[in-house]
Short mmCIF file of C-alpha atoms and ligand atoms in Angstrom, two decimals:
data_model
loop_
_atom_site.label_atom_id
_atom_site.label_comp_id
_atom_site.label_asym_id
_atom_site.label_seq_id
_atom_site.Cartn_x
_atom_site.Cartn_y
_atom_site.Cartn_z
CA MET O 300 9.62 -11.23 -12.45
CA GLU O 301 6.45 -9.81 -10.95
CA GLN O 302 5.42 -6.28 -9.99
CA THR O 303 3.15 -5.17 -7.17
CA LEU O 304 1.84 -1.86 -5.87
CA SER O 305 2.69 -0.75 -2.38
CA ILE O 306 1.37 2.38 -0.68
CA ILE O 307 2.96 3.80 2.43
CA LYS O 308 -0.29 5.11 3.91
CA PRO O 309 -0.78 8.57 5.47
CA ASP O 310 -0.05 7.23 8.98
CA GLY O 311 3.29 5.77 7.83
CA VAL O 312 4.27 9.11 6.29
CA ALA O 313 2.97 11.23 9.22
CA ASN O 314 4.83 9.03 11.73
CA SER O 315 8.12 9.40 9.78
CA HIS O 316 8.37 5.73 8.85
CA ILE O 317 9.00 6.17 5.10
CA GLY O 318 12.69 5.27 5.41
CA ASP O 319 12.08 2.38 7.83
CA ILE O 320 9.49 0.83 5.52
CA ILE O 321 11.60 1.27 2.39
CA LYS O 322 14.50 -0.32 4.29
CA GLN O 323 12.35 -3.42 4.89
CA PHE O 324 11.46 -3.62 1.17
CA GLU O 325 15.09 -3.31 0.13
CA SER O 326 16.42 -5.68 2.79
CA SER O 327 13.99 -8.33 1.58
CA GLY O 328 15.42 -8.09 -1.94
CA LEU O 329 12.40 -6.42 -3.55
CA LYS O 330 13.46 -3.69 -6.02
CA ILE O 331 11.83 -0.27 -6.21
CA VAL O 332 11.12 0.42 -9.90
CA ALA O 333 8.82 3.46 -9.45
CA MET O 334 7.97 5.75 -6.55
CA LYS O 335 6.08 9.03 -5.99
CA MET O 336 4.48 11.05 -3.20
CA ILE O 337 0.74 11.49 -3.64
CA HIS O 338 -2.07 13.18 -1.73
CA LEU O 339 -5.28 11.47 -2.81
CA SER O 340 -8.52 13.39 -3.00
CA LYS O 341 -11.53 11.69 -1.42
CA LYS O 342 -12.74 10.87 -4.95
CA GLU O 343 -9.40 9.29 -5.90
CA ALA O 344 -9.36 7.26 -2.68
CA ARG O 345 -12.91 6.06 -3.40
CA GLY O 346 -11.82 5.07 -6.91
CA PHE O 347 -8.77 3.18 -5.69
CA TYR O 348 -10.75 1.23 -3.06
CA SER O 349 -13.94 0.83 -5.14
CA VAL O 350 -13.84 -2.95 -4.58
CA HIS O 351 -14.63 -2.20 -0.90
CA LYS O 352 -17.45 0.29 -1.59
CA ALA O 353 -20.14 -1.84 0.08
CA ARG O 354 -18.07 -2.35 3.26
CA PRO O 355 -19.04 -0.51 6.44
CA PHE O 356 -15.51 0.88 6.76
CA PHE O 357 -15.40 2.34 3.21
CA ASP O 358 -16.15 5.94 4.17
CA SER O 359 -13.73 5.97 7.07
CA LEU O 360 -11.01 4.21 5.01
CA THR O 361 -11.29 6.71 2.14
CA ASP O 362 -11.35 9.66 4.59
CA PHE O 363 -8.14 8.35 6.12
CA MET O 364 -6.46 7.60 2.78
CA SER O 365 -7.19 11.16 1.62
CA SER O 366 -6.14 12.74 4.95
CA GLY O 367 -2.51 13.40 4.02
CA PRO O 368 0.41 12.50 1.80
CA ALA O 369 1.22 8.88 1.02
CA ILE O 370 3.90 7.17 -1.08
CA ALA O 371 3.01 4.98 -4.05
CA ILE O 372 5.70 2.44 -4.94
CA VAL O 373 6.05 -0.27 -7.57
CA LEU O 374 8.04 -3.21 -6.20
CA GLU O 375 9.54 -5.83 -8.48
CA GLY O 376 10.93 -9.29 -7.86
CA GLU O 377 10.17 -12.98 -8.10
CA ASP O 378 6.80 -13.59 -6.39
CA ALA O 379 6.75 -9.89 -5.46
CA ILE O 380 3.02 -9.91 -4.60
CA ALA O 381 3.23 -12.75 -2.09
CA ARG O 382 6.58 -11.62 -0.71
CA ASN O 383 5.29 -8.10 -0.15
CA ARG O 384 2.18 -9.41 1.61
CA GLU O 385 4.34 -11.55 3.87
CA LEU O 386 6.55 -8.55 4.60
CA MET O 387 3.47 -6.39 5.43
CA GLY O 388 1.89 -8.87 7.86
CA ALA O 389 -1.80 -9.26 8.66
CA THR O 390 -4.24 -6.36 8.07
CA ASP O 391 -4.76 -5.95 11.82
CA PRO O 392 -1.40 -5.26 13.51
CA LYS O 393 -2.65 -7.26 16.53
CA ASP O 394 -2.50 -10.34 14.28
CA ALA O 395 0.67 -9.41 12.36
CA ALA O 396 3.76 -11.59 12.85
CA GLY O 397 6.68 -10.00 14.70
CA GLY O 398 9.09 -8.07 12.49
CA THR O 399 6.52 -7.42 9.75
CA ILE O 400 5.91 -3.84 8.66
CA ARG O 401 2.46 -3.71 10.25
CA SER O 402 3.70 -5.28 13.45
CA ASN O 403 6.46 -2.67 13.57
CA PHE O 404 4.60 0.46 12.46
CA ALA O 405 0.79 0.08 12.22
CA THR O 406 -1.65 1.46 14.77
CA ASP O 407 -4.85 -0.43 13.95
CA LYS O 408 -6.73 -2.12 11.09
CA GLU O 409 -7.27 1.18 9.30
CA LYS O 410 -4.05 3.03 10.12
CA ASN O 411 -2.01 0.01 9.11
CA ALA O 412 1.01 1.73 7.53
CA VAL O 413 0.99 0.01 4.13
CA HIS O 414 -1.21 -1.30 1.36
CA GLY O 415 -0.13 -4.09 -0.99
CA SER O 416 -1.83 -5.61 -4.04
CA ASP O 417 -3.44 -8.96 -3.27
CA ALA O 418 -3.29 -10.69 -6.70
CA SER O 419 -1.74 -10.28 -10.15
CA GLU O 420 -4.91 -8.83 -11.74
CA THR O 421 -5.28 -6.24 -8.97
CA ALA O 422 -1.56 -5.42 -9.11
CA VAL O 423 -1.84 -4.50 -12.81
CA LEU O 424 -4.88 -2.28 -12.17
CA GLU O 425 -3.44 -0.69 -9.03
CA ILE O 426 -0.06 0.08 -10.63
CA ALA O 427 -1.85 1.71 -13.59
CA TYR O 428 -3.94 3.80 -11.13
CA PHE O 429 -0.78 5.71 -10.16
CA PHE O 430 1.88 5.16 -12.80
CA SER O 431 2.18 5.34 -16.58
CA LYS O 432 4.49 2.81 -18.30
CA LEU O 433 7.05 5.61 -18.80
CA GLU O 434 7.30 6.17 -15.04
CA ILE O 435 8.34 2.58 -14.31
CA VAL O 436 12.01 1.74 -14.71
CA GLY O 437 13.06 -1.55 -16.17
P1 LIG N 7 -5.51 -2.48 2.57
O1 LIG N 7 -4.49 -3.54 2.34
O2 LIG N 7 -5.17 -1.10 2.18
O3 LIG N 7 -6.88 -2.89 1.84
C1 LIG N 7 -8.14 -2.48 2.30
C2 LIG N 7 -8.07 -1.78 3.60
O4 LIG N 7 -9.27 -1.69 4.30
C3 LIG N 7 -7.16 -2.56 4.55
O5 LIG N 7 -5.84 -2.47 4.12
C4 LIG N 7 -7.47 -1.92 5.86
O6 LIG N 7 -6.71 -0.74 6.10
C5 LIG N 7 -8.93 -1.53 5.67
N1 LIG N 7 -9.78 -2.38 6.49
C6 LIG N 7 -9.99 -3.69 6.33
N2 LIG N 7 -10.87 -4.14 7.25
C7 LIG N 7 -11.17 -3.08 8.02
C8 LIG N 7 -12.02 -2.89 9.13
N3 LIG N 7 -12.72 -3.90 9.64
N4 LIG N 7 -12.09 -1.65 9.65
C9 LIG N 7 -11.40 -0.63 9.12
N5 LIG N 7 -10.58 -0.75 8.06
C10 LIG N 7 -10.47 -1.96 7.52
#
């Protein structure tokens, strides 16, 4: 069993796609073992995305991620990291396969509806950014 962090980003929440996105997680067999609504400060968004701090889009990305409420979710299942990334689709919705979350609900590369951990080391760090052990069921 593997765990991964998902975030329904501020565009997904603002566009009322929380239920649609959770439906896709559940239909795929991934289990929700922790979930909370968050509104990141700019500082918290910068901390979460610190790996991208040298990128030209860092300021805009962290402005967007702190622009409104989002949902942090821990998903669990066999190969949860890879399965969640497949479910999300490519970063840019123009490149995302049909039926993926980003193909269905994202607007552009930045307002792309969901975030998902990209590897097991990052999943551990990202889950711990939002959740204590006590907040995760299982
Ligand atoms: P996410 O999976 O949250 O991880 C980093 C985010 O940076 C990514 O999704 C995109 O939303 C964002 N991102 C990546 N590349 C670009 C880009 N070229 N312009 C704007 N945002 C980007």
